[in-house]
Short mmCIF file of C-alpha atoms in Angstrom, two decimals:
data_model
loop_
_atom_site.label_atom_id
_atom_site.label_comp_id
_atom_site.label_asym_id
_atom_site.label_seq_id
_atom_site.Cartn_x
_atom_site.Cartn_y
_atom_site.Cartn_z
CA MET A 85 19.65 62.61 -111.34
CA ASP A 86 21.23 64.09 -108.20
CA PHE A 87 24.99 63.49 -108.10
CA ASP A 88 25.56 65.34 -104.82
CA LEU A 89 26.23 63.54 -101.55
CA SER A 90 23.09 62.80 -99.57
CA ALA A 91 22.39 64.54 -96.28
CA ASP A 92 23.58 61.45 -94.39
CA GLN A 93 26.78 61.29 -96.45
CA VAL A 94 27.45 64.97 -95.82
CA ALA A 95 26.94 64.38 -92.08
CA LEU A 96 29.39 61.47 -92.25
CA ARG A 97 31.93 63.64 -94.07
CA ASP A 98 31.61 66.46 -91.55
CA ALA A 99 31.88 64.09 -88.57
CA ALA A 100 34.97 62.46 -90.07
CA ALA A 101 36.54 65.85 -90.75
CA GLY A 102 35.80 66.91 -87.19
CA LEU A 103 37.44 63.87 -85.66
CA LEU A 104 40.50 64.24 -87.87
CA ASP A 105 40.75 67.98 -87.24
CA ASP A 106 40.93 67.20 -83.53
CA ARG A 107 43.16 64.10 -83.66
CA CYS A 108 45.20 64.45 -86.85
CA GLY A 109 46.53 67.96 -87.22
CA MET A 110 49.87 68.45 -88.93
CA ALA A 111 51.70 68.33 -85.61
CA ALA A 112 50.28 64.84 -85.01
CA VAL A 113 51.19 63.78 -88.55
CA ARG A 114 54.75 64.94 -88.05
CA ARG A 115 54.99 63.05 -84.76
CA ALA A 116 53.82 59.94 -86.57
CA CYS A 117 56.48 60.50 -89.24
CA ASP A 118 59.10 60.48 -86.50
CA GLY A 119 57.51 57.41 -84.90
CA GLY A 120 57.31 55.11 -87.92
CA GLY A 121 54.16 56.27 -89.69
CA PHE A 122 51.43 54.90 -87.43
CA ASP A 123 49.21 56.71 -84.90
CA ALA A 124 47.78 54.11 -82.53
CA GLY A 125 45.55 56.61 -80.73
CA LEU A 126 43.97 57.84 -83.96
CA TRP A 127 43.47 54.26 -85.13
CA ALA A 128 41.68 53.39 -81.90
CA ALA A 129 39.41 56.43 -82.28
CA MET A 130 38.49 55.44 -85.84
CA VAL A 131 37.70 51.89 -84.79
CA GLU A 132 35.56 53.17 -81.93
CA GLN A 133 33.59 55.29 -84.41
CA GLY A 134 32.96 52.22 -86.58
CA TRP A 135 34.99 53.37 -89.57
CA THR A 136 36.47 49.95 -90.22
CA GLY A 137 32.97 48.52 -90.68
CA ILE A 138 31.53 51.32 -92.81
CA ALA A 139 30.92 49.04 -95.82
CA VAL A 140 30.43 45.77 -93.91
CA PRO A 141 26.83 44.50 -93.59
CA GLU A 142 25.18 44.91 -90.21
CA SER A 143 24.63 41.16 -90.09
CA LEU A 144 28.42 40.76 -89.94
CA GLY A 145 28.94 43.43 -87.30
CA GLY A 146 29.47 46.40 -89.59
CA VAL A 147 27.70 49.71 -90.17
CA GLY A 148 25.99 48.48 -93.33
CA LEU A 149 26.68 51.43 -95.63
CA GLY A 150 28.63 51.18 -98.89
CA MET A 151 31.44 52.15 -101.25
CA VAL A 152 30.46 55.81 -101.53
CA GLU A 153 30.57 56.16 -97.74
CA ALA A 154 33.95 54.41 -97.71
CA ALA A 155 35.17 56.95 -100.29
CA VAL A 156 33.86 59.77 -98.08
CA LEU A 157 36.01 58.56 -95.18
CA LEU A 158 39.06 57.96 -97.36
CA GLU A 159 38.81 61.43 -98.87
CA GLN A 160 39.11 62.79 -95.34
CA THR A 161 41.99 60.54 -94.32
CA GLY A 162 43.78 61.66 -97.47
CA ALA A 163 43.09 65.32 -96.72
CA HIS A 164 44.58 64.95 -93.24
CA LEU A 165 47.45 62.61 -94.27
CA ALA A 166 46.17 60.21 -91.62
CA PRO A 167 48.93 57.77 -90.58
CA VAL A 168 46.62 54.75 -90.23
CA PRO A 169 45.78 51.68 -92.38
CA LEU A 170 42.10 52.45 -92.91
CA LEU A 171 42.29 52.02 -96.69
CA GLN A 172 43.95 48.63 -96.35
CA GLN A 173 41.49 47.52 -93.67
CA LEU A 174 38.46 48.45 -95.77
CA ALA A 175 39.84 46.73 -98.86
CA ALA A 176 40.59 43.52 -96.94
CA LEU A 177 37.28 43.46 -95.06
CA ALA A 178 35.43 43.49 -98.36
CA MET A 179 36.58 39.86 -98.69
CA LEU A 180 37.28 38.79 -95.11
CA ALA A 181 34.34 40.18 -93.12
CA ASP A 182 32.40 36.89 -93.14
CA GLY A 183 35.42 34.73 -92.27
CA PRO A 184 37.61 34.06 -89.24
CA TRP A 185 39.46 37.35 -89.66
CA GLY A 186 36.34 39.49 -89.76
CA GLU A 187 35.74 40.14 -86.08
CA ARG A 188 39.37 40.99 -85.32
CA LEU A 189 39.69 43.29 -88.31
CA LEU A 190 36.48 45.14 -87.46
CA ALA A 191 37.67 45.59 -83.89
CA GLY A 192 41.07 46.85 -85.04
CA GLU A 193 42.75 44.06 -83.09
CA ALA A 194 44.30 42.81 -86.33
CA ILE A 195 45.60 44.91 -89.20
CA ALA A 196 45.36 43.98 -92.86
CA CYS A 197 47.39 44.90 -95.89
CA VAL A 198 46.56 44.42 -99.56
CA ALA A 199 48.64 43.90 -102.70
CA ARG A 200 48.03 44.13 -106.42
CA THR A 201 50.77 42.03 -108.00
CA PRO A 202 49.99 38.29 -108.04
CA LEU A 203 51.76 35.69 -105.94
CA GLU A 204 52.74 32.25 -107.22
CA GLN A 205 50.39 29.48 -106.12
CA THR A 206 51.55 25.90 -105.68
CA GLY A 207 49.59 22.68 -105.84
CA ASP A 208 49.22 22.41 -102.07
CA GLY A 209 47.54 25.83 -101.81
CA SER A 210 50.54 27.68 -100.42
CA VAL A 211 51.91 30.82 -102.05
CA SER A 212 55.37 32.16 -102.75
CA GLY A 213 56.84 35.32 -104.18
CA ARG A 214 57.55 38.92 -103.35
CA THR A 215 54.87 41.58 -103.30
CA GLU A 216 55.32 45.12 -104.51
CA PRO A 217 56.11 47.50 -101.64
CA VAL A 218 52.99 47.21 -99.47
CA ILE A 219 51.64 50.01 -97.30
CA TYR A 220 51.62 48.83 -93.66
CA GLY A 221 53.08 45.50 -94.80
CA ALA A 222 55.46 45.37 -91.85
CA ARG A 223 52.72 45.81 -89.25
CA ALA A 224 49.92 43.77 -90.82
CA ASP A 225 48.62 40.44 -89.54
CA VAL A 226 47.03 39.31 -92.81
CA LEU A 227 47.67 39.95 -96.49
CA VAL A 228 45.01 39.85 -99.22
CA ALA A 229 46.47 39.43 -102.71
CA PRO A 230 45.85 37.69 -106.04
CA ALA A 231 47.45 34.30 -106.67
CA GLY A 232 46.80 33.18 -110.20
CA ASP A 233 43.04 33.27 -110.79
CA GLU A 234 42.30 33.26 -107.07
CA LEU A 235 42.23 35.84 -104.32
CA VAL A 236 43.95 34.58 -101.19
CA ALA A 237 44.42 35.60 -97.58
CA VAL A 238 47.82 34.92 -96.06
CA ASP A 239 48.40 34.83 -92.30
CA LEU A 240 51.59 36.83 -91.81
CA ALA A 241 52.41 35.51 -88.35
CA GLY A 242 55.97 34.28 -88.50
CA VAL A 243 56.78 36.07 -91.76
CA GLU A 244 59.78 38.31 -91.17
CA ARG A 245 59.30 41.86 -92.37
CA SER A 246 60.69 45.27 -91.60
CA PRO A 247 59.69 48.79 -92.67
CA GLU A 248 61.61 50.16 -95.63
CA PRO A 249 62.75 53.78 -95.98
CA ALA A 250 60.37 55.73 -98.18
CA MET A 251 59.87 59.34 -99.24
CA ASP A 252 56.33 59.25 -97.83
CA GLN A 253 57.04 59.11 -94.12
CA THR A 254 53.38 59.41 -93.11
CA ARG A 255 52.90 55.64 -93.58
CA GLU A 256 54.89 52.45 -93.26
CA LEU A 257 56.05 50.64 -96.39
CA ALA A 258 57.49 47.13 -96.64
CA TRP A 259 58.24 44.28 -99.01
CA ILE A 260 56.68 40.94 -98.11
CA ASP A 261 58.65 37.84 -99.11
CA LEU A 262 56.70 34.57 -98.96
CA ASP A 263 58.08 31.07 -99.34
CA ALA A 264 55.42 28.34 -99.46
CA ALA A 265 53.26 30.30 -97.00
CA PRO A 266 49.86 28.74 -96.19
CA ALA A 267 47.04 30.65 -97.89
CA THR A 268 43.26 30.56 -97.76
CA THR A 269 41.32 31.10 -100.97
CA VAL A 270 38.69 33.80 -100.49
CA GLY A 271 37.58 34.31 -104.09
CA GLY A 272 37.93 33.49 -107.74
CA PRO A 273 38.55 35.58 -110.89
CA GLN A 274 35.61 37.91 -110.26
CA GLU A 275 36.82 38.62 -106.73
CA VAL A 276 40.35 39.26 -108.01
CA ALA A 277 39.00 41.83 -110.46
CA ALA A 278 36.86 43.46 -107.77
CA HIS A 279 39.86 43.56 -105.40
CA LEU A 280 41.93 45.41 -108.00
CA ASP A 281 39.09 47.85 -108.70
CA ARG A 282 38.58 48.56 -104.99
CA GLY A 283 42.26 49.23 -104.44
CA ALA A 284 42.36 51.62 -107.38
CA VAL A 285 39.26 53.53 -106.28
CA PHE A 286 40.24 53.68 -102.61
CA HIS A 287 43.67 55.11 -103.43
CA SER A 288 42.00 57.57 -105.81
CA ALA A 289 39.73 58.74 -102.98
CA GLU A 290 42.70 59.40 -100.72
CA MET A 291 44.45 61.29 -103.54
CA LEU A 292 41.33 63.42 -103.99
CA GLY A 293 41.36 64.43 -100.33
CA ALA A 294 45.08 65.21 -100.37
CA ALA A 295 44.80 67.24 -103.57
CA ASP A 296 41.90 69.28 -102.23
CA ALA A 297 43.76 69.99 -98.99
CA VAL A 298 47.07 70.97 -100.59
CA MET A 299 45.24 73.18 -103.10
CA ASN A 300 43.62 75.04 -100.20
CA LEU A 301 47.03 75.41 -98.56
CA ALA A 302 48.36 77.01 -101.73
CA VAL A 303 45.39 79.35 -102.12
CA GLU A 304 45.65 80.55 -98.51
CA TYR A 305 49.39 81.07 -98.90
CA ALA A 306 48.84 83.06 -102.10
CA LYS A 307 46.50 85.39 -100.19
CA VAL A 308 49.06 86.32 -97.52
CA ARG A 309 52.46 86.03 -99.21
CA GLU A 310 53.40 89.41 -100.62
CA GLN A 311 55.80 90.29 -103.41
CA PHE A 312 56.35 93.76 -104.85
CA GLY A 313 53.95 95.10 -102.23
CA ARG A 314 50.95 92.94 -103.13
CA PRO A 315 49.73 89.37 -102.45
CA ILE A 316 51.12 86.91 -104.98
CA GLY A 317 47.57 85.64 -105.52
CA SER A 318 46.85 88.87 -107.38
CA PHE A 319 49.32 87.97 -110.13
CA GLN A 320 47.87 86.42 -113.28
CA ALA A 321 50.30 83.49 -113.38
CA VAL A 322 49.45 82.44 -109.83
CA LYS A 323 45.71 82.87 -110.47
CA HIS A 324 45.95 80.59 -113.50
CA ARG A 325 47.89 77.96 -111.57
CA CYS A 326 45.32 77.95 -108.76
CA ALA A 327 42.47 77.75 -111.28
CA ASP A 328 44.13 74.78 -112.96
CA MET A 329 44.41 73.07 -109.57
CA LEU A 330 40.69 73.54 -109.00
CA VAL A 331 39.85 72.04 -112.39
CA ASP A 332 42.02 69.01 -111.56
CA VAL A 333 40.47 68.54 -108.12
CA GLU A 334 36.90 68.74 -109.36
CA GLY A 335 37.71 66.27 -112.12
CA MET A 336 39.13 63.93 -109.50
CA ARG A 337 35.99 64.30 -107.40
CA SER A 338 33.69 63.37 -110.29
CA ALA A 339 35.81 60.37 -111.26
CA VAL A 340 36.17 59.06 -107.70
CA TYR A 341 32.53 59.25 -106.69
CA HIS A 342 31.26 57.82 -109.95
CA ALA A 343 33.68 54.92 -109.55
CA ALA A 344 32.69 54.38 -105.90
CA TRP A 345 29.02 54.38 -106.87
CA ALA A 346 29.68 51.94 -109.73
CA LEU A 347 31.49 49.54 -107.39
CA GLY A 348 28.74 49.70 -104.80
CA ALA A 349 26.03 49.19 -107.40
CA ALA A 350 27.92 46.31 -109.04
CA SER A 351 27.57 48.20 -112.32
CA ALA A 352 28.89 46.65 -115.52
CA ASP A 353 30.78 49.91 -115.92
CA ALA A 354 32.70 49.49 -112.64
CA PRO A 355 36.03 48.33 -114.18
CA VAL A 356 35.99 51.23 -116.64
CA ALA A 357 35.08 53.71 -113.88
CA ALA A 358 37.77 52.38 -111.55
CA ALA A 359 40.48 52.54 -114.20
CA THR A 360 39.37 56.03 -115.25
CA ALA A 361 39.47 57.28 -111.65
CA LYS A 362 42.96 55.91 -111.07
CA ILE A 363 44.26 57.32 -114.36
CA TRP A 364 42.95 60.81 -113.67
CA CYS A 365 43.79 60.89 -109.97
CA SER A 366 47.29 59.47 -110.38
CA ASP A 367 48.16 62.22 -112.84
CA ALA A 368 46.13 65.06 -111.36
CA GLY A 369 46.98 64.32 -107.71
CA VAL A 370 50.70 64.70 -108.33
CA ARG A 371 50.12 67.66 -110.65
CA VAL A 372 48.12 69.55 -108.00
CA ALA A 373 50.72 68.89 -105.30
CA GLU A 374 53.53 70.05 -107.59
CA SER A 375 51.60 73.21 -108.46
CA ALA A 376 50.98 73.90 -104.77
CA LEU A 377 54.70 73.58 -104.17
CA GLN A 378 55.38 76.07 -106.98
CA VAL A 379 52.95 78.57 -105.44
CA HIS A 380 54.82 78.27 -102.15
CA GLY A 381 58.13 78.95 -103.88
CA GLY A 382 61.38 78.17 -102.10
CA ILE A 383 59.78 77.58 -98.71
CA GLY A 384 57.73 74.75 -100.20
CA PHE A 385 60.89 72.68 -100.52
CA THR A 386 61.73 72.94 -96.82
CA TRP A 387 60.88 70.41 -94.13
CA GLU A 388 59.00 73.07 -92.18
CA ALA A 389 56.41 73.51 -94.94
CA ASP A 390 53.56 70.99 -95.03
CA VAL A 391 53.14 70.96 -98.80
CA HIS A 392 55.96 68.47 -99.41
CA LEU A 393 54.22 65.88 -97.22
CA TYR A 394 51.23 66.00 -99.56
CA LEU A 395 53.45 65.68 -102.63
CA LYS A 396 55.18 62.61 -101.24
CA ARG A 397 51.85 61.02 -100.27
CA ALA A 398 50.51 61.68 -103.78
CA GLN A 399 53.58 60.15 -105.40
CA LEU A 400 53.12 56.90 -103.48
CA ASP A 401 49.36 56.72 -103.98
CA SER A 402 49.78 57.42 -107.69
CA VAL A 403 51.63 54.12 -108.18
CA ALA A 404 49.77 52.03 -105.58
CA PHE A 405 47.43 49.48 -107.23
CA GLY A 406 48.71 50.50 -110.65
CA ASP A 407 49.93 53.81 -111.98
CA ALA A 408 48.21 55.83 -114.71
CA ARG A 409 50.10 54.01 -117.46
CA HIS A 410 48.99 50.62 -116.15
CA HIS A 411 45.35 51.67 -115.99
CA ARG A 412 45.44 53.28 -119.43
CA ALA A 413 46.53 49.94 -120.86
CA ARG A 414 43.88 48.17 -118.80
CA LEU A 415 41.16 50.58 -119.91
CA ALA A 416 42.18 50.21 -123.55
CA ALA A 417 42.02 46.41 -123.26
CA ILE A 418 38.54 46.52 -121.69
CA LEU A 419 37.16 48.81 -124.39
CA ARG A 420 38.90 46.90 -127.19
CA ASP A 421 37.30 43.64 -126.03
CA ARG A 422 33.87 45.28 -125.91
CA VAL A 423 34.21 46.64 -129.41
CA ALA A 424 35.50 43.30 -130.71
CA SER A 425 32.47 41.53 -129.26
CA GLY A 426 30.06 44.02 -130.82
CA ALA A 427 28.99 45.39 -127.43
CA SER A 428 28.64 49.05 -126.52
CA ILE A 429 31.61 50.61 -124.76
CA TRP A 430 29.09 52.14 -122.33
CA PRO A 431 26.98 49.21 -121.10
CA ASP A 432 23.80 49.68 -119.12
CA PRO A 433 24.30 49.55 -115.32
#
């Protein structure tokens, strides 16, 4: 079996990297940090290229590809620290593409946000409660979140929100407080589970891209930074640290793309694959960024160095849609239930 990206997927990756190289260099990311964590011009370019519809069927106005292609794009947005809500848009469109929000979300005219923690649902169908801090929650027009055993979409028009200060300045972050807000049911228990899996895998894909990029920053720095008359990359301790980063990144890559494939194929193994990806990427993504900072030494702690932006992005993504501890408990519960029922812990696809 060939586990490499197909020629079309490689072409998609290279085209995405090219657009982001041109439109989302570190100078642009830093401008976005100063401007609230959103780059409207970059967002418009992504929409024009059809990125928002990458996994939406052609019959609904999308590109008609799938979860692996979505992961390809998100790996690149993570690598470039793109200050746009592509992850949130893709996760919401998975449930809203065939409804009244679909056209506006595909066109980028409306922005979506997604949450993991459940809201409280009342008898009249409205929802109340406070979400966890939501990425782009202050800017979004619609929220997709669990509410009991249902997945709901909440129109955020009229809901007061404001961005909250956060270490990761490359994106907006906000609490969303709802009090008997009208909500539309868009799915049941299966859709709730799929929503949680998608969020975990999508954040894992962004962490993969960021880890790969910050590892490359560290390796390049180790080649040119000299100490005692020789590049620091020639020292055994630095070599070992860089090698450990590579092992982490390649493990992340395997976990992410297997999980993306499992989601797209509706495999029985998808929940296990999603939890595994989030566990590994949450731990390894932060570990790689911290190692890259150590390779940079004192300059890595300064605002002028780019490495700290990757570390802060990894720290937020590592807890978004459940941290490693949450997904370890979830994975253990899934496997325990399979064993208790007499089923194999590795079911057929």
